[in-house]
Amino acid sequence: MTTVLAPRAVFGVIVPSTNTVVEDEYYRMRPEGVSYHAGRILIEHADLSDRASFEVFLEGLRAQIQGAIDSVLTCLPDHLIMGMSAETFWGGAQGNAEFEQWVRDVSGLEVTSGAAACDAALKALGARRIGVITPYQPIADEQVRRYFTEIGYDVAAVHGLRCSSATSIAHVTPDELEQAFRTVDGEDVDVLVQAGTNLPVVGLADRLERELGKPVIAINSATVWHALRTRGIDDKIMGAGRLLREL
């Protein structure tokens, strides 16, 4: 359902309650006539300091996702976007496919997930060998590597920033993010990719791809790009990387 202020598309965006980046970055990438509306996943255990804590965080996330979906459905969106990424990489390619199908089943809507959006972006860019950064602990980095490997990419490196909590992800500085990207870069790497929607990467990625001479995919740019193009909205948006600027 479109609205008076958003006659082109209304997107429901599922976001962890600890996330302070998605909504800010999405609204910097909003074409005229489009709106984004958040359904927030209540996160009661934000600690990510070790493997056990990360598993508790994920259990809480999974338990609350349907409530966030049910909440945002009340504004009658046209399409859902998962503004959270760890769960979409979990279980590799099959895990993401099953997660997306579950969202379709409970919502009745098409969905853009972070994992699938990155895959679509990499295909559009002709990528073969990639370097990936995340805010995660090793348990989640393993899942990210598994997903990209299973869908056919050569993963040169995955660098996890090991953020200690879900909220601290948003506090990683631009200098730290740039260093992480440079850590996984190399002459044989076609595209750099970022997972973790609470990392503020969109503006940095736009600058870095000009300096490095290769695409840098910020996951929030990828999900916005995928959702817009899925709805037939092909506006070009500046300042958010090559995907939205050119493709």
PDB file of C-alpha atoms in Angstrom:
ATOM      1  CA  MET A   1       0.000   0.000   0.000  1.00  0.00           C
ATOM      2  CA  THR A   2       1.410   3.362  -0.994  1.00  0.00           C
ATOM      3  CA  THR A   3       0.545   6.550   0.881  1.00  0.00           C
ATOM      4  CA  VAL A   4      -0.015  10.222   0.103  1.00  0.00           C
ATOM      5  CA  LEU A   5       3.560  11.026   1.123  1.00  0.00           C
ATOM      6  CA  ALA A   6       5.031   7.832  -0.360  1.00  0.00           C
ATOM      7  CA  PRO A   7       3.162   7.141  -3.607  1.00  0.00           C
ATOM      8  CA  ARG A   8       5.963   4.959  -5.002  1.00  0.00           C
ATOM      9  CA  ALA A   9       6.665   2.492  -2.187  1.00  0.00           C
ATOM     10  CA  VAL A  10       6.329   1.944   1.564  1.00  0.00           C
ATOM     11  CA  PHE A  11       9.021  -0.277   3.073  1.00  0.00           C
ATOM     12  CA  GLY A  12       8.840  -1.996   6.449  1.00  0.00           C
ATOM     13  CA  VAL A  13      12.338  -2.265   7.929  1.00  0.00           C
ATOM     14  CA  ILE A  14      13.045  -4.819  10.668  1.00  0.00           C
ATOM     15  CA  VAL A  15      15.707  -3.414  13.003  1.00  0.00           C
ATOM     16  CA  PRO A  16      17.182  -4.593  16.338  1.00  0.00           C
ATOM     17  CA  SER A  17      16.266  -2.176  19.124  1.00  0.00           C
ATOM     18  CA  THR A  18      19.992  -1.684  19.774  1.00  0.00           C
ATOM     19  CA  ASN A  19      20.611  -0.446  16.218  1.00  0.00           C
ATOM     20  CA  THR A  20      21.133   3.314  15.798  1.00  0.00           C
ATOM     21  CA  VAL A  21      22.562   3.321  12.256  1.00  0.00           C
ATOM     22  CA  VAL A  22      20.044   1.710   9.896  1.00  0.00           C
ATOM     23  CA  GLU A  23      17.330   4.339  10.061  1.00  0.00           C
ATOM     24  CA  ASP A  24      19.816   7.202   9.825  1.00  0.00           C
ATOM     25  CA  GLU A  25      21.618   5.733   6.801  1.00  0.00           C
ATOM     26  CA  TYR A  26      18.393   4.648   5.084  1.00  0.00           C
ATOM     27  CA  TYR A  27      16.976   8.148   5.202  1.00  0.00           C
ATOM     28  CA  ARG A  28      20.143   9.436   3.565  1.00  0.00           C
ATOM     29  CA  MET A  29      19.314   7.054   0.702  1.00  0.00           C
ATOM     30  CA  ARG A  30      15.602   7.817   0.309  1.00  0.00           C
ATOM     31  CA  PRO A  31      14.265   8.686  -3.131  1.00  0.00           C
ATOM     32  CA  GLU A  32      11.348  11.082  -3.392  1.00  0.00           C
ATOM     33  CA  GLY A  33       8.029   9.324  -2.894  1.00  0.00           C
ATOM     34  CA  VAL A  34       9.454   6.433  -0.824  1.00  0.00           C
ATOM     35  CA  SER A  35       9.185   5.871   2.931  1.00  0.00           C
ATOM     36  CA  TYR A  36      10.847   3.545   5.457  1.00  0.00           C
ATOM     37  CA  HIS A  37       9.087   2.420   8.648  1.00  0.00           C
ATOM     38  CA  ALA A  38      10.825   0.481  11.428  1.00  0.00           C
ATOM     39  CA  GLY A  39       9.612  -2.564  13.287  1.00  0.00           C
ATOM     40  CA  ARG A  40      12.053  -2.890  16.175  1.00  0.00           C
ATOM     41  CA  ILE A  41      13.224  -6.231  17.543  1.00  0.00           C
ATOM     42  CA  LEU A  42      13.474  -6.000  21.322  1.00  0.00           C
ATOM     43  CA  ILE A  43      17.035  -6.929  22.330  1.00  0.00           C
ATOM     44  CA  GLU A  44      17.253  -7.725  26.023  1.00  0.00           C
ATOM     45  CA  HIS A  45      20.778  -9.194  25.982  1.00  0.00           C
ATOM     46  CA  ALA A  46      23.129  -6.956  23.985  1.00  0.00           C
ATOM     47  CA  ASP A  47      26.383  -8.551  25.183  1.00  0.00           C
ATOM     48  CA  LEU A  48      28.475  -9.963  22.309  1.00  0.00           C
ATOM     49  CA  SER A  49      31.753 -10.349  24.166  1.00  0.00           C
ATOM     50  CA  ASP A  50      32.211 -14.093  23.588  1.00  0.00           C
ATOM     51  CA  ARG A  51      30.729 -17.094  21.771  1.00  0.00           C
ATOM     52  CA  ALA A  52      28.216 -17.955  24.483  1.00  0.00           C
ATOM     53  CA  SER A  53      27.000 -14.353  24.723  1.00  0.00           C
ATOM     54  CA  PHE A  54      26.615 -14.130  20.944  1.00  0.00           C
ATOM     55  CA  GLU A  55      24.503 -17.299  20.967  1.00  0.00           C
ATOM     56  CA  VAL A  56      22.247 -15.829  23.690  1.00  0.00           C
ATOM     57  CA  PHE A  57      21.927 -12.636  21.634  1.00  0.00           C
ATOM     58  CA  LEU A  58      20.851 -14.630  18.577  1.00  0.00           C
ATOM     59  CA  GLU A  59      18.324 -16.656  20.560  1.00  0.00           C
ATOM     60  CA  GLY A  60      16.722 -13.439  21.778  1.00  0.00           C
ATOM     61  CA  LEU A  61      16.774 -11.976  18.292  1.00  0.00           C
ATOM     62  CA  ARG A  62      14.995 -14.980  16.809  1.00  0.00           C
ATOM     63  CA  ALA A  63      12.363 -14.976  19.525  1.00  0.00           C
ATOM     64  CA  GLN A  64      11.475 -11.334  18.868  1.00  0.00           C
ATOM     65  CA  ILE A  65      11.601 -11.092  15.063  1.00  0.00           C
ATOM     66  CA  GLN A  66       7.995 -12.095  14.460  1.00  0.00           C
ATOM     67  CA  GLY A  67       6.775  -9.462  16.912  1.00  0.00           C
ATOM     68  CA  ALA A  68       8.691  -6.799  14.995  1.00  0.00           C
ATOM     69  CA  ILE A  69       7.232  -8.039  11.718  1.00  0.00           C
ATOM     70  CA  ASP A  70       3.698  -8.092  13.143  1.00  0.00           C
ATOM     71  CA  SER A  71       4.169  -4.551  14.415  1.00  0.00           C
ATOM     72  CA  VAL A  72       5.397  -3.060  11.145  1.00  0.00           C
ATOM     73  CA  LEU A  73       2.722  -4.853   9.117  1.00  0.00           C
ATOM     74  CA  THR A  74       0.126  -2.621  10.751  1.00  0.00           C
ATOM     75  CA  CYS A  75       1.306   0.300   8.561  1.00  0.00           C
ATOM     76  CA  LEU A  76       0.601  -1.819   5.451  1.00  0.00           C
ATOM     77  CA  PRO A  77       4.045  -1.799   3.797  1.00  0.00           C
ATOM     78  CA  ASP A  78       4.623  -3.021   0.244  1.00  0.00           C
ATOM     79  CA  HIS A  79       7.876  -4.869   0.968  1.00  0.00           C
ATOM     80  CA  LEU A  80       9.981  -5.867   3.979  1.00  0.00           C
ATOM     81  CA  ILE A  81      13.697  -5.217   4.461  1.00  0.00           C
ATOM     82  CA  MET A  82      15.754  -7.000   7.090  1.00  0.00           C
ATOM     83  CA  GLY A  83      17.766  -4.183   8.685  1.00  0.00           C
ATOM     84  CA  MET A  84      19.770  -6.808  10.595  1.00  0.00           C
ATOM     85  CA  SER A  85      22.247  -9.167   9.043  1.00  0.00           C
ATOM     86  CA  ALA A  86      23.726 -11.815  11.358  1.00  0.00           C
ATOM     87  CA  GLU A  87      20.610 -13.993  11.237  1.00  0.00           C
ATOM     88  CA  THR A  88      20.456 -13.778   7.432  1.00  0.00           C
ATOM     89  CA  PHE A  89      23.927 -15.314   7.047  1.00  0.00           C
ATOM     90  CA  TRP A  90      23.317 -18.075   9.586  1.00  0.00           C
ATOM     91  CA  GLY A  91      23.245 -21.583   8.182  1.00  0.00           C
ATOM     92  CA  GLY A  92      24.805 -20.638   4.866  1.00  0.00           C
ATOM     93  CA  ALA A  93      22.871 -20.394   1.625  1.00  0.00           C
ATOM     94  CA  GLN A  94      20.167 -22.818   2.763  1.00  0.00           C
ATOM     95  CA  GLY A  95      19.800 -21.052   6.088  1.00  0.00           C
ATOM     96  CA  ASN A  96      19.159 -17.713   4.402  1.00  0.00           C
ATOM     97  CA  ALA A  97      16.706 -19.244   1.920  1.00  0.00           C
ATOM     98  CA  GLU A  98      14.748 -20.820   4.772  1.00  0.00           C
ATOM     99  CA  PHE A  99      14.794 -17.577   6.768  1.00  0.00           C
ATOM    100  CA  GLU A 100      13.511 -15.552   3.825  1.00  0.00           C
ATOM    101  CA  GLN A 101      10.745 -18.077   3.157  1.00  0.00           C
ATOM    102  CA  TRP A 102       9.697 -17.954   6.808  1.00  0.00           C
ATOM    103  CA  VAL A 103       9.448 -14.154   6.615  1.00  0.00           C
ATOM    104  CA  ARG A 104       7.322 -14.421   3.457  1.00  0.00           C
ATOM    105  CA  ASP A 105       5.078 -16.978   5.134  1.00  0.00           C
ATOM    106  CA  VAL A 106       4.467 -14.902   8.270  1.00  0.00           C
ATOM    107  CA  SER A 107       4.167 -11.554   6.480  1.00  0.00           C
ATOM    108  CA  GLY A 108       2.694 -12.297   3.065  1.00  0.00           C
ATOM    109  CA  LEU A 109       5.271  -9.913   1.567  1.00  0.00           C
ATOM    110  CA  GLU A 110       8.445 -10.155  -0.432  1.00  0.00           C
ATOM    111  CA  VAL A 111      11.582  -9.568   1.612  1.00  0.00           C
ATOM    112  CA  THR A 112      15.091  -8.227   1.116  1.00  0.00           C
ATOM    113  CA  SER A 113      17.686  -9.813   3.396  1.00  0.00           C
ATOM    114  CA  GLY A 114      21.218  -8.572   3.919  1.00  0.00           C
ATOM    115  CA  ALA A 115      22.761 -11.812   2.699  1.00  0.00           C
ATOM    116  CA  ALA A 116      20.700 -12.013  -0.501  1.00  0.00           C
ATOM    117  CA  ALA A 117      21.166  -8.297  -1.214  1.00  0.00           C
ATOM    118  CA  CYS A 118      24.946  -8.704  -0.992  1.00  0.00           C
ATOM    119  CA  ASP A 119      24.789 -11.667  -3.369  1.00  0.00           C
ATOM    120  CA  ALA A 120      22.707  -9.693  -5.881  1.00  0.00           C
ATOM    121  CA  ALA A 121      25.100  -6.751  -5.598  1.00  0.00           C
ATOM    122  CA  LEU A 122      28.169  -8.934  -6.101  1.00  0.00           C
ATOM    123  CA  LYS A 123      26.603 -10.535  -9.169  1.00  0.00           C
ATOM    124  CA  ALA A 124      25.748  -7.102 -10.589  1.00  0.00           C
ATOM    125  CA  LEU A 125      29.366  -6.042 -10.058  1.00  0.00           C
ATOM    126  CA  GLY A 126      30.831  -9.217 -11.565  1.00  0.00           C
ATOM    127  CA  ALA A 127      32.741 -10.114  -8.387  1.00  0.00           C
ATOM    128  CA  ARG A 128      34.675 -13.337  -7.971  1.00  0.00           C
ATOM    129  CA  ARG A 129      37.106 -12.806  -5.072  1.00  0.00           C
ATOM    130  CA  ILE A 130      35.997 -10.729  -2.082  1.00  0.00           C
ATOM    131  CA  GLY A 131      37.234  -9.370   1.230  1.00  0.00           C
ATOM    132  CA  VAL A 132      34.693  -9.003   4.044  1.00  0.00           C
ATOM    133  CA  ILE A 133      34.585  -7.016   7.276  1.00  0.00           C
ATOM    134  CA  THR A 134      32.102  -7.546  10.112  1.00  0.00           C
ATOM    135  CA  PRO A 135      31.541  -6.303  13.664  1.00  0.00           C
ATOM    136  CA  TYR A 136      31.162  -9.900  14.842  1.00  0.00           C
ATOM    137  CA  GLN A 137      32.858 -12.480  16.992  1.00  0.00           C
ATOM    138  CA  PRO A 138      34.480 -15.498  15.243  1.00  0.00           C
ATOM    139  CA  ILE A 139      31.317 -17.622  15.625  1.00  0.00           C
ATOM    140  CA  ALA A 140      29.453 -15.276  13.287  1.00  0.00           C
ATOM    141  CA  ASP A 141      32.414 -14.639  10.979  1.00  0.00           C
ATOM    142  CA  GLU A 142      32.431 -18.386  10.289  1.00  0.00           C
ATOM    143  CA  GLN A 143      28.825 -18.151   9.128  1.00  0.00           C
ATOM    144  CA  VAL A 144      29.542 -15.155   6.904  1.00  0.00           C
ATOM    145  CA  ARG A 145      32.441 -16.977   5.243  1.00  0.00           C
ATOM    146  CA  ARG A 146      30.316 -20.096   4.831  1.00  0.00           C
ATOM    147  CA  TYR A 147      27.485 -18.181   3.158  1.00  0.00           C
ATOM    148  CA  PHE A 148      29.659 -16.406   0.602  1.00  0.00           C
ATOM    149  CA  THR A 149      31.654 -19.564  -0.131  1.00  0.00           C
ATOM    150  CA  GLU A 150      28.530 -21.642  -0.659  1.00  0.00           C
ATOM    151  CA  ILE A 151      27.079 -19.172  -3.168  1.00  0.00           C
ATOM    152  CA  GLY A 152      30.236 -19.297  -5.233  1.00  0.00           C
ATOM    153  CA  TYR A 153      32.617 -16.526  -4.156  1.00  0.00           C
ATOM    154  CA  ASP A 154      36.275 -16.893  -3.297  1.00  0.00           C
ATOM    155  CA  VAL A 155      36.594 -15.295   0.133  1.00  0.00           C
ATOM    156  CA  ALA A 156      40.090 -13.879   0.488  1.00  0.00           C
ATOM    157  CA  ALA A 157      39.577 -12.844   4.123  1.00  0.00           C
ATOM    158  CA  VAL A 158      36.956 -12.123   6.765  1.00  0.00           C
ATOM    159  CA  HIS A 159      37.973  -9.588   9.399  1.00  0.00           C
ATOM    160  CA  GLY A 160      35.729  -9.401  12.473  1.00  0.00           C
ATOM    161  CA  LEU A 161      35.989  -6.349  14.723  1.00  0.00           C
ATOM    162  CA  ARG A 162      34.789  -8.392  17.724  1.00  0.00           C
ATOM    163  CA  CYS A 163      32.551  -5.644  19.101  1.00  0.00           C
ATOM    164  CA  SER A 164      31.713  -6.330  22.739  1.00  0.00           C
ATOM    165  CA  SER A 165      28.023  -5.413  22.545  1.00  0.00           C
ATOM    166  CA  ALA A 166      25.283  -4.782  20.016  1.00  0.00           C
ATOM    167  CA  THR A 167      25.287  -1.067  20.850  1.00  0.00           C
ATOM    168  CA  SER A 168      29.071  -0.661  20.666  1.00  0.00           C
ATOM    169  CA  ILE A 169      28.999  -1.656  16.993  1.00  0.00           C
ATOM    170  CA  ALA A 170      27.738   1.833  16.165  1.00  0.00           C
ATOM    171  CA  HIS A 171      30.743   3.382  17.952  1.00  0.00           C
ATOM    172  CA  VAL A 172      33.408   1.935  15.645  1.00  0.00           C
ATOM    173  CA  THR A 173      35.219   4.934  14.179  1.00  0.00           C
ATOM    174  CA  PRO A 174      35.736   5.678  10.484  1.00  0.00           C
ATOM    175  CA  ASP A 175      39.485   5.191  10.938  1.00  0.00           C
ATOM    176  CA  GLU A 176      38.938   1.743  12.459  1.00  0.00           C
ATOM    177  CA  LEU A 177      36.564   0.786   9.656  1.00  0.00           C
ATOM    178  CA  GLU A 178      38.958   1.996   6.978  1.00  0.00           C
ATOM    179  CA  GLN A 179      41.790   0.001   8.511  1.00  0.00           C
ATOM    180  CA  ALA A 180      39.583  -3.101   8.579  1.00  0.00           C
ATOM    181  CA  PHE A 181      38.767  -2.712   4.880  1.00  0.00           C
ATOM    182  CA  ARG A 182      42.427  -2.255   4.031  1.00  0.00           C
ATOM    183  CA  THR A 183      43.244  -5.388   6.034  1.00  0.00           C
ATOM    184  CA  VAL A 184      41.065  -7.574   3.775  1.00  0.00           C
ATOM    185  CA  ASP A 185      41.971  -5.799   0.532  1.00  0.00           C
ATOM    186  CA  GLY A 186      44.514  -7.003  -2.001  1.00  0.00           C
ATOM    187  CA  GLU A 187      45.331  -6.704  -5.682  1.00  0.00           C
ATOM    188  CA  ASP A 188      43.445  -9.940  -6.361  1.00  0.00           C
ATOM    189  CA  VAL A 189      40.295  -8.830  -4.475  1.00  0.00           C
ATOM    190  CA  ASP A 190      37.511  -7.620  -6.780  1.00  0.00           C
ATOM    191  CA  VAL A 191      35.045  -6.224  -4.231  1.00  0.00           C
ATOM    192  CA  LEU A 192      35.073  -5.356  -0.536  1.00  0.00           C
ATOM    193  CA  VAL A 193      31.962  -6.174   1.495  1.00  0.00           C
ATOM    194  CA  GLN A 194      30.703  -5.115   4.928  1.00  0.00           C
ATOM    195  CA  ALA A 195      28.246  -7.074   7.078  1.00  0.00           C
ATOM    196  CA  GLY A 196      26.618  -5.824  10.280  1.00  0.00           C
ATOM    197  CA  THR A 197      23.944  -3.178   9.786  1.00  0.00           C
ATOM    198  CA  ASN A 198      24.857  -1.165  12.895  1.00  0.00           C
ATOM    199  CA  LEU A 199      28.290  -0.275  11.468  1.00  0.00           C
ATOM    200  CA  PRO A 200      28.177   3.266   9.967  1.00  0.00           C
ATOM    201  CA  VAL A 201      29.813   2.495   6.629  1.00  0.00           C
ATOM    202  CA  VAL A 202      27.747   4.020   3.778  1.00  0.00           C
ATOM    203  CA  GLY A 203      29.625   7.329   3.472  1.00  0.00           C
ATOM    204  CA  LEU A 204      33.017   5.735   4.096  1.00  0.00           C
ATOM    205  CA  ALA A 205      32.399   3.057   1.461  1.00  0.00           C
ATOM    206  CA  ASP A 206      31.555   5.729  -1.107  1.00  0.00           C
ATOM    207  CA  ARG A 207      34.900   7.454  -0.450  1.00  0.00           C
ATOM    208  CA  LEU A 208      36.974   4.280  -0.223  1.00  0.00           C
ATOM    209  CA  GLU A 209      35.831   2.823  -3.513  1.00  0.00           C
ATOM    210  CA  ARG A 210      37.061   5.958  -5.259  1.00  0.00           C
ATOM    211  CA  GLU A 211      40.419   5.767  -3.469  1.00  0.00           C
ATOM    212  CA  LEU A 212      40.884   2.015  -3.899  1.00  0.00           C
ATOM    213  CA  GLY A 213      39.536   1.829  -7.423  1.00  0.00           C
ATOM    214  CA  LYS A 214      37.100  -1.004  -6.663  1.00  0.00           C
ATOM    215  CA  PRO A 215      33.539  -1.383  -5.355  1.00  0.00           C
ATOM    216  CA  VAL A 216      32.968  -1.329  -1.598  1.00  0.00           C
ATOM    217  CA  ILE A 217      29.567  -2.719  -0.620  1.00  0.00           C
ATOM    218  CA  ALA A 218      28.065  -1.306   2.565  1.00  0.00           C
ATOM    219  CA  ILE A 219      25.307  -3.685   3.605  1.00  0.00           C
ATOM    220  CA  ASN A 220      22.798  -0.888   4.212  1.00  0.00           C
ATOM    221  CA  SER A 221      23.408   0.429   0.700  1.00  0.00           C
ATOM    222  CA  ALA A 222      22.973  -3.105  -0.656  1.00  0.00           C
ATOM    223  CA  THR A 223      19.624  -3.682   1.051  1.00  0.00           C
ATOM    224  CA  VAL A 224      18.243  -0.292  -0.017  1.00  0.00           C
ATOM    225  CA  TRP A 225      19.473  -0.881  -3.593  1.00  0.00           C
ATOM    226  CA  HIS A 226      17.956  -4.368  -3.721  1.00  0.00           C
ATOM    227  CA  ALA A 227      14.619  -3.289  -2.264  1.00  0.00           C
ATOM    228  CA  LEU A 228      14.279  -0.276  -4.544  1.00  0.00           C
ATOM    229  CA  ARG A 229      15.215  -2.182  -7.686  1.00  0.00           C
ATOM    230  CA  THR A 230      12.895  -5.052  -6.727  1.00  0.00           C
ATOM    231  CA  ARG A 231      10.044  -2.520  -6.639  1.00  0.00           C
ATOM    232  CA  GLY A 232      11.069  -1.083 -10.008  1.00  0.00           C
ATOM    233  CA  ILE A 233      12.522   2.130  -8.559  1.00  0.00           C
ATOM    234  CA  ASP A 234      15.729   2.901 -10.444  1.00  0.00           C
ATOM    235  CA  ASP A 235      16.599   6.365  -9.105  1.00  0.00           C
ATOM    236  CA  LYS A 236      20.331   7.039  -8.914  1.00  0.00           C
ATOM    237  CA  ILE A 237      21.464   8.180  -5.461  1.00  0.00           C
ATOM    238  CA  MET A 238      24.758   9.968  -4.866  1.00  0.00           C
ATOM    239  CA  GLY A 239      27.044   9.477  -1.879  1.00  0.00           C
ATOM    240  CA  ALA A 240      26.123   5.857  -1.159  1.00  0.00           C
ATOM    241  CA  GLY A 241      28.462   3.936  -3.430  1.00  0.00           C
ATOM    242  CA  ARG A 242      28.480   2.578  -6.944  1.00  0.00           C
ATOM    243  CA  LEU A 243      25.427   0.350  -6.538  1.00  0.00           C
ATOM    244  CA  LEU A 244      23.024   3.224  -5.999  1.00  0.00           C
ATOM    245  CA  ARG A 245      24.973   5.680  -8.124  1.00  0.00           C
ATOM    246  CA  GLU A 246      25.201   3.547 -11.273  1.00  0.00           C
ATOM    247  CA  LEU A 247      23.299   0.236 -11.135  1.00  0.00           C
TER     248      LEU A 247
END
